[in-house]
Tab-separated table of C-alpha atoms in Angstrom:
chain	number	residue	atom	x	y	z
T	220	UNK	CA	111.575	119.277	98.341
T	221	UNK	CA	108.874	121.300	100.872
T	222	UNK	CA	109.939	123.653	102.811
T	223	UNK	CA	109.062	122.516	105.828
T	224	UNK	CA	109.498	120.056	108.094
T	225	UNK	CA	107.864	117.133	108.784
T	226	UNK	CA	106.124	117.407	111.921
T	227	UNK	CA	105.034	114.089	113.841
T	228	UNK	CA	101.367	114.038	116.425
T	229	UNK	CA	99.937	110.705	117.860
T	230	UNK	CA	97.264	109.131	119.380
T	231	UNK	CA	96.955	107.392	122.722
T	232	UNK	CA	96.833	104.026	121.103
T	233	UNK	CA	100.684	103.737	120.347
T	234	UNK	CA	103.263	106.818	121.661
T	235	UNK	CA	106.155	104.876	122.631
T	236	UNK	CA	105.963	103.936	118.815
T	237	UNK	CA	105.227	107.622	117.660
T	238	UNK	CA	107.933	108.588	119.823
T	239	UNK	CA	111.261	106.229	119.151
T	240	UNK	CA	109.800	107.325	115.196
T	241	UNK	CA	110.672	110.812	116.400
T	242	UNK	CA	113.721	110.064	117.551
T	243	UNK	CA	114.696	107.916	114.789
T	244	UNK	CA	113.528	111.300	113.058
T	245	UNK	CA	115.624	113.445	115.040
T	246	UNK	CA	118.863	111.585	114.067
T	247	UNK	CA	118.266	111.313	110.497
T	248	UNK	CA	117.603	114.953	110.079
T	249	UNK	CA	119.940	116.182	112.140
T	250	UNK	CA	118.311	117.815	114.241
T	251	UNK	CA	115.749	117.836	116.747
T	252	UNK	CA	112.178	116.043	115.839
T	253	UNK	CA	109.103	116.209	118.740
T	254	UNK	CA	106.105	115.214	118.384
T	255	UNK	CA	103.438	118.271	117.580
T	256	UNK	CA	102.297	119.618	121.798
T	257	UNK	CA	98.030	117.655	121.498
T	258	UNK	CA	96.022	116.037	123.926
T	259	UNK	CA	94.442	113.465	122.533
T	260	UNK	CA	91.107	112.948	125.220
T	261	UNK	CA	87.879	111.288	126.357
T	262	UNK	CA	85.157	113.729	128.144
T	263	UNK	CA	82.921	111.418	130.864
T	264	UNK	CA	81.323	110.881	128.475
T	265	UNK	CA	82.891	108.492	126.547
T	266	UNK	CA	83.315	110.685	123.724
T	267	UNK	CA	87.281	111.842	122.095
T	268	UNK	CA	88.502	115.624	121.664
T	269	UNK	CA	91.254	116.827	120.188
T	270	UNK	CA	93.030	119.982	120.446
T	271	UNK	CA	96.245	120.581	119.278
T	272	UNK	CA	98.293	123.352	120.576
T	273	UNK	CA	101.262	124.512	118.300
T	274	UNK	CA	101.017	125.879	114.605
T	275	UNK	CA	100.199	123.836	111.704
T	276	UNK	CA	99.096	125.626	109.296
T	277	UNK	CA	100.780	124.577	105.582
T	278	UNK	CA	102.747	121.701	106.935
T	279	UNK	CA	102.583	118.239	106.163
T	280	UNK	CA	101.881	116.397	108.616
T	281	UNK	CA	101.861	112.472	109.654
T	282	UNK	CA	99.695	111.654	112.233
T	283	UNK	CA	101.004	107.640	114.073
T	284	UNK	CA	98.401	105.229	114.926
T	285	UNK	CA	96.696	102.553	114.705
T	286	UNK	CA	93.804	101.602	115.229
T	287	UNK	CA	94.655	98.062	117.348
T	288	UNK	CA	92.338	96.960	121.254
T	289	UNK	CA	90.598	99.606	121.785
T	290	UNK	CA	89.899	99.623	117.431
T	291	UNK	CA	86.542	101.047	117.669
T	292	UNK	CA	88.391	104.598	119.839
T	293	UNK	CA	91.316	104.325	117.713
T	294	UNK	CA	90.113	105.128	115.594
T	295	UNK	CA	87.794	108.068	116.344
T	296	UNK	CA	90.691	109.240	117.599
T	297	UNK	CA	92.253	109.349	114.005
T	298	UNK	CA	89.222	110.715	112.603
T	299	UNK	CA	89.428	113.577	114.878
T	300	UNK	CA	93.056	114.315	115.113
T	301	UNK	CA	92.879	114.457	110.891
T	302	UNK	CA	89.950	116.564	111.516
T	303	UNK	CA	91.344	119.172	112.906
T	304	UNK	CA	94.561	118.583	110.891
T	305	UNK	CA	92.652	119.662	108.349
T	306	UNK	CA	91.013	123.173	109.928
T	307	UNK	CA	93.863	123.772	110.810
T	308	UNK	CA	94.842	124.376	107.177
T	309	UNK	CA	98.356	122.168	107.269
T	310	UNK	CA	99.383	121.206	104.222
T	311	UNK	CA	98.819	117.294	104.234
T	312	UNK	CA	97.412	114.444	106.713
T	313	UNK	CA	99.589	111.669	105.827
T	314	UNK	CA	98.078	108.827	108.709
T	315	UNK	CA	100.242	106.286	108.988
T	316	UNK	CA	98.513	103.168	110.867
T	317	UNK	CA	101.131	100.358	111.798
T	318	UNK	CA	98.315	98.071	112.389
T	319	UNK	CA	95.607	98.891	110.742
T	320	UNK	CA	92.365	97.071	112.337
T	321	UNK	CA	89.134	96.067	110.666
T	322	UNK	CA	91.894	94.691	107.991
T	323	UNK	CA	90.700	90.826	108.466
T	324	UNK	CA	86.959	92.381	107.335
T	325	UNK	CA	88.071	92.036	103.711
T	326	UNK	CA	85.651	90.841	101.524
T	327	UNK	CA	81.625	89.337	102.238
T	328	UNK	CA	83.093	85.276	103.878
T	329	UNK	CA	78.573	84.793	104.232
T	330	UNK	CA	75.716	86.637	102.614
T	331	UNK	CA	74.184	89.225	104.310
T	332	UNK	CA	77.880	90.991	105.979
T	333	UNK	CA	79.369	93.981	105.375
T	334	UNK	CA	83.198	94.351	103.768
T	335	UNK	CA	84.171	96.864	107.043
T	336	UNK	CA	87.883	96.960	106.016
T	337	UNK	CA	86.019	98.938	103.208
T	338	UNK	CA	84.129	100.893	104.849
T	339	UNK	CA	86.325	102.629	107.294
T	340	UNK	CA	89.070	102.907	104.242
T	341	UNK	CA	85.879	105.762	103.134
T	342	UNK	CA	86.226	106.935	107.063
T	343	UNK	CA	89.958	108.247	106.495
T	344	UNK	CA	89.056	109.590	103.237
T	345	UNK	CA	86.903	111.232	104.235
T	346	UNK	CA	87.909	112.858	107.107
T	347	UNK	CA	91.095	114.657	105.303
T	348	UNK	CA	93.454	111.679	105.571
T	349	UNK	CA	95.618	112.566	101.842
T	350	UNK	CA	97.941	109.789	102.490
T	351	UNK	CA	98.629	106.420	105.084
T	352	UNK	CA	101.515	104.554	104.984
T	353	UNK	CA	100.901	100.947	106.805
T	354	UNK	CA	102.924	98.475	107.431
T	355	UNK	CA	101.800	94.266	106.455
T	356	UNK	CA	98.268	94.613	105.326
T	357	UNK	CA	96.485	91.458	106.013
T	358	UNK	CA	95.186	91.655	102.390
T	359	UNK	CA	97.283	93.269	100.225
T	360	UNK	CA	93.536	94.505	98.046
T	361	UNK	CA	92.943	96.667	100.674
T	362	UNK	CA	94.934	98.899	99.218
T	363	UNK	CA	92.442	99.373	96.210
T	364	UNK	CA	89.146	99.848	98.938
T	365	UNK	CA	91.638	103.432	99.733
T	366	UNK	CA	90.919	106.313	96.720
T	367	UNK	CA	93.822	108.193	97.888
T	368	UNK	CA	97.734	106.376	97.833
T	369	UNK	CA	98.995	104.205	100.231
T	370	UNK	CA	102.139	103.033	100.634
T	371	UNK	CA	102.299	99.467	102.613
T	372	UNK	CA	105.681	98.788	104.582
T	373	UNK	CA	106.332	94.858	104.931
T	374	UNK	CA	108.105	93.485	107.776
T	375	UNK	CA	110.121	89.810	106.122
T	376	UNK	CA	113.617	92.241	105.224
T	377	UNK	CA	112.931	93.142	110.099
T	378	UNK	CA	112.437	89.047	110.012
T	379	UNK	CA	115.054	88.491	107.314
T	380	UNK	CA	117.763	90.326	109.065
T	381	UNK	CA	117.120	88.836	113.179
T	382	UNK	CA	116.740	86.001	110.825
T	383	UNK	CA	120.582	85.305	109.703
T	384	UNK	CA	121.876	87.486	112.955
T	385	UNK	CA	119.190	84.711	115.460
T	386	UNK	CA	120.623	80.777	113.312
T	387	UNK	CA	123.987	82.683	112.273
T	388	UNK	CA	125.542	79.790	113.338
T	389	UNK	CA	124.250	77.382	110.911
T	390	UNK	CA	121.464	78.098	108.635
T	391	UNK	CA	121.121	74.798	106.782
T	392	UNK	CA	117.969	73.405	108.667
T	393	UNK	CA	116.157	75.950	108.814
T	394	UNK	CA	112.968	75.779	107.182
T	395	UNK	CA	109.960	78.882	106.789
T	396	UNK	CA	107.028	77.360	107.058
T	397	UNK	CA	102.985	79.144	106.130
T	398	UNK	CA	100.131	78.581	108.966
T	399	UNK	CA	97.520	78.337	105.964
T	400	UNK	CA	97.777	78.412	102.519
T	401	UNK	CA	96.454	82.141	102.105
T	402	UNK	CA	100.005	83.123	103.750
T	403	UNK	CA	102.870	81.534	101.368
T	404	UNK	CA	103.155	84.319	99.095
T	405	UNK	CA	104.614	85.594	102.560
T	406	UNK	CA	106.107	82.676	103.327
T	407	UNK	CA	107.351	82.019	100.122
T	408	UNK	CA	109.111	86.121	100.350
T	409	UNK	CA	110.380	85.582	103.406
T	410	UNK	CA	112.580	82.016	102.591
T	411	UNK	CA	113.847	84.579	99.569
T	412	UNK	CA	115.389	86.393	100.659
T	413	UNK	CA	116.536	83.997	103.462
T	414	UNK	CA	117.914	81.224	101.454
T	415	UNK	CA	115.329	78.566	103.194
T	416	UNK	CA	113.212	75.849	101.894
T	417	UNK	CA	109.319	76.412	102.505
T	418	UNK	CA	106.363	74.182	104.059
T	419	UNK	CA	102.599	74.695	104.608
T	420	UNK	CA	100.053	74.082	107.626
T	421	UNK	CA	97.181	73.497	105.725
T	422	UNK	CA	94.149	74.065	107.986
T	423	UNK	CA	90.446	72.940	108.022
T	424	UNK	CA	87.921	75.614	110.379
T	425	UNK	CA	84.249	74.354	111.003
T	426	UNK	CA	84.320	78.202	112.140
T	427	UNK	CA	85.814	80.777	112.317
T	428	UNK	CA	88.342	80.712	115.271
T	429	UNK	CA	88.032	76.960	115.465
T	430	UNK	CA	90.739	74.248	113.452
T	431	UNK	CA	88.689	70.955	112.694
T	432	UNK	CA	92.482	69.211	111.445
T	433	UNK	CA	95.867	70.724	110.782
T	434	UNK	CA	97.784	68.589	107.419
T	435	UNK	CA	102.103	69.910	106.928
T	436	UNK	CA	103.144	70.104	103.515
T	437	UNK	CA	106.143	69.534	103.465
T	438	UNK	CA	109.074	67.334	105.101
T	439	UNK	CA	110.096	69.312	107.951
T	440	UNK	CA	112.118	66.513	109.086
T	441	UNK	CA	114.879	67.750	110.996
T	442	UNK	CA	114.720	70.837	110.436
T	443	UNK	CA	114.460	74.687	112.445
T	444	UNK	CA	111.101	75.945	111.512
T	445	UNK	CA	110.473	79.434	111.061
T	446	UNK	CA	106.162	79.390	111.547
T	447	UNK	CA	105.628	82.878	109.648
T	448	UNK	CA	102.126	84.998	109.891
T	449	UNK	CA	100.787	88.742	110.208
T	450	UNK	CA	98.598	88.474	112.850
T	451	UNK	CA	98.410	87.026	116.213
T	452	UNK	CA	95.556	86.783	118.060
T	453	UNK	CA	94.334	84.091	120.436
T	454	UNK	CA	97.478	81.846	118.926
T	455	UNK	CA	95.351	79.566	119.080
T	456	UNK	CA	96.212	79.005	114.901
T	457	UNK	CA	100.174	79.503	115.582
T	458	UNK	CA	101.027	77.014	118.746
T	459	UNK	CA	99.210	73.531	117.778
T	460	UNK	CA	100.811	74.670	114.508
T	461	UNK	CA	104.136	74.113	116.078
T	462	UNK	CA	102.954	71.147	117.998
T	463	UNK	CA	102.210	69.433	114.444
T	464	UNK	CA	105.469	70.786	113.153
T	465	UNK	CA	106.987	68.846	116.445
T	466	UNK	CA	105.160	65.949	116.053
T	467	UNK	CA	106.043	65.754	111.511
T	468	UNK	CA	109.432	65.719	113.639
T	469	UNK	CA	111.204	69.402	113.534
T	470	UNK	CA	113.793	70.015	115.601
T	471	UNK	CA	112.458	73.395	117.348
T	472	UNK	CA	109.839	75.576	116.550
T	473	UNK	CA	109.664	80.205	115.955
T	474	UNK	CA	107.649	82.117	114.613
T	475	UNK	CA	107.590	85.307	113.032
T	476	UNK	CA	103.745	87.531	113.737
T	477	UNK	CA	104.139	91.130	112.897
T	478	UNK	CA	101.441	92.164	113.804
T	479	UNK	CA	100.732	90.668	118.717
T	480	UNK	CA	97.392	92.021	118.436
T	481	UNK	CA	97.633	89.067	121.111
T	482	UNK	CA	93.981	88.255	123.294
T	483	UNK	CA	92.774	86.539	125.446
T	484	UNK	CA	93.781	83.030	126.613
T	485	UNK	CA	97.350	83.965	123.710
T	486	UNK	CA	100.042	84.773	126.694
T	487	UNK	CA	98.734	81.495	128.982
T	488	UNK	CA	99.679	80.072	125.434
T	489	UNK	CA	102.665	81.063	123.992
T	490	UNK	CA	104.290	80.550	127.476
T	491	UNK	CA	103.046	76.920	127.676
T	492	UNK	CA	103.744	75.939	124.831
T	493	UNK	CA	106.430	74.167	121.893
T	494	UNK	CA	107.906	77.641	120.082
T	495	UNK	CA	111.174	78.110	121.292
T	496	UNK	CA	111.057	81.961	120.843
T	497	UNK	CA	107.909	83.476	119.470
T	498	UNK	CA	109.259	87.443	117.871
T	499	UNK	CA	106.387	89.932	116.839
T	500	UNK	CA	106.827	93.411	116.513
T	501	UNK	CA	105.917	96.743	118.320
T	502	UNK	CA	103.357	98.406	115.626
T	503	UNK	CA	100.582	97.166	118.305
T	504	UNK	CA	102.153	98.539	122.041
T	505	UNK	CA	103.229	96.162	124.593
T	506	UNK	CA	100.906	94.946	127.558
T	507	UNK	CA	103.132	94.523	130.676
T	508	UNK	CA	101.710	90.966	130.661
T	509	UNK	CA	103.413	90.750	127.013
T	510	UNK	CA	106.546	92.129	127.837
T	511	UNK	CA	107.415	89.461	130.440
T	512	UNK	CA	106.141	86.549	128.403
T	513	UNK	CA	110.167	84.501	128.345
T	514	UNK	CA	109.745	83.057	124.877
T	515	UNK	CA	108.891	85.754	123.347
T	516	UNK	CA	110.889	89.026	121.650
T	517	UNK	CA	109.995	92.317	120.285
T	518	UNK	CA	111.613	93.709	116.779
T	519	UNK	CA	111.629	97.535	116.873
T	520	UNK	CA	109.670	99.399	113.129
T	521	UNK	CA	110.373	102.390	114.189
T	522	UNK	CA	113.802	103.174	112.086
T	523	UNK	CA	111.858	101.663	109.334
T	524	UNK	CA	108.960	103.990	110.080
T	525	UNK	CA	110.921	107.339	109.909
T	526	UNK	CA	113.061	106.526	106.873
T	527	UNK	CA	108.819	106.147	105.041
T	528	UNK	CA	108.214	109.545	106.784
T	529	UNK	CA	111.272	110.921	105.577
T	530	UNK	CA	111.116	109.100	101.368
T	531	UNK	CA	107.329	110.953	101.555
T	532	UNK	CA	108.326	114.269	102.367
T	533	UNK	CA	110.861	114.643	99.785
T	534	UNK	CA	109.062	112.619	97.654
T	535	UNK	CA	111.472	109.649	97.236
T	536	UNK	CA	110.772	106.621	96.788
T	537	UNK	CA	110.034	104.295	99.847
T	538	UNK	CA	110.132	101.122	97.594
T	539	UNK	CA	113.763	101.327	98.405
T	540	UNK	CA	112.974	100.103	102.108
T	541	UNK	CA	112.117	96.733	100.623
T	542	UNK	CA	115.804	95.762	99.945
T	543	UNK	CA	117.007	94.161	102.809
T	544	UNK	CA	120.425	96.310	101.330
T	545	UNK	CA	118.773	99.150	102.421
T	546	UNK	CA	117.327	98.225	105.602
T	547	UNK	CA	121.484	97.943	106.574
T	548	UNK	CA	122.999	100.529	107.063
T	549	UNK	CA	118.969	101.799	109.147
T	550	UNK	CA	119.266	99.332	111.239
T	551	UNK	CA	122.802	99.573	112.495
T	552	UNK	CA	123.551	100.547	115.336
T	553	UNK	CA	120.320	100.538	117.189
T	554	UNK	CA	121.775	97.650	119.355
T	555	UNK	CA	125.608	97.001	120.040
T	556	UNK	CA	127.012	95.350	117.325
T	557	UNK	CA	126.285	91.139	117.543
T	558	UNK	CA	122.957	91.980	119.730
T	559	UNK	CA	120.354	92.372	116.874
T	560	UNK	CA	117.199	91.141	118.191
T	561	UNK	CA	118.528	90.525	121.753
């Protein structure tokens, strides 16, 4: 075990999550863990400037910075913070990226297009980062884009806890639904955790961002359907899938999404949809509009990230957190008993 304590530093992308992680680590460590005092600001021309006010020589540093909207600014903040820490003789720099932007550009979809996720991984590696901690990468193969260790956490254990609480009265009619064929593995993993059957919504696109048709694969009649996905952007596909499920005989539809990008008309669509509830995590900081949405709830990821950081620092297993049994004690006490996720 390192002789130093892990130190956290945050950019401007999600300060509330960074502070929550620090609070949870204070509980784990039995001592006060605070964010390193630093300033991350912009000059008048938009250039980003970072100054660290504390000594970090020989320290195990963790930068907490999702690369969410504005993706380019937040990515540059991450890179410049990493460079500042490396030049300040930090022993190790780990990038904690709850939401990894550009992950949807993980392959060439047609001629003369980039693989931007690979470019971003190269930038992060060359910027001085020695390890990456993230959650629910859009494509698992992105881990192979890095030449440094990558720990990819999963939100499904958190979702399983929430679902088991929300439907604790009767789980017999709950069915997990994948909104597309590509997300079947994710949906199957959650269905296995909660002991529910699985259905698929097969969608067909004429072009990016537009769905031409949807077909339900599986019998959803008289079931409470739970759509699970990793990213919700404009919510068009999600709301259409909910309509198709209700037309197929579902009694109610809920949605669980790891990363609530929620851009453009997303909130308007969700609030006016047939979705009884939608759950997102706090990997992306919620806007006032998101927080005010009546049928949207936010579940915390800080306990999982805090424990993961402690495990990385101490050289113990991170994959142990993939088990629901291991996660329950971490979330115990976060809410009053019986109030999980409310």
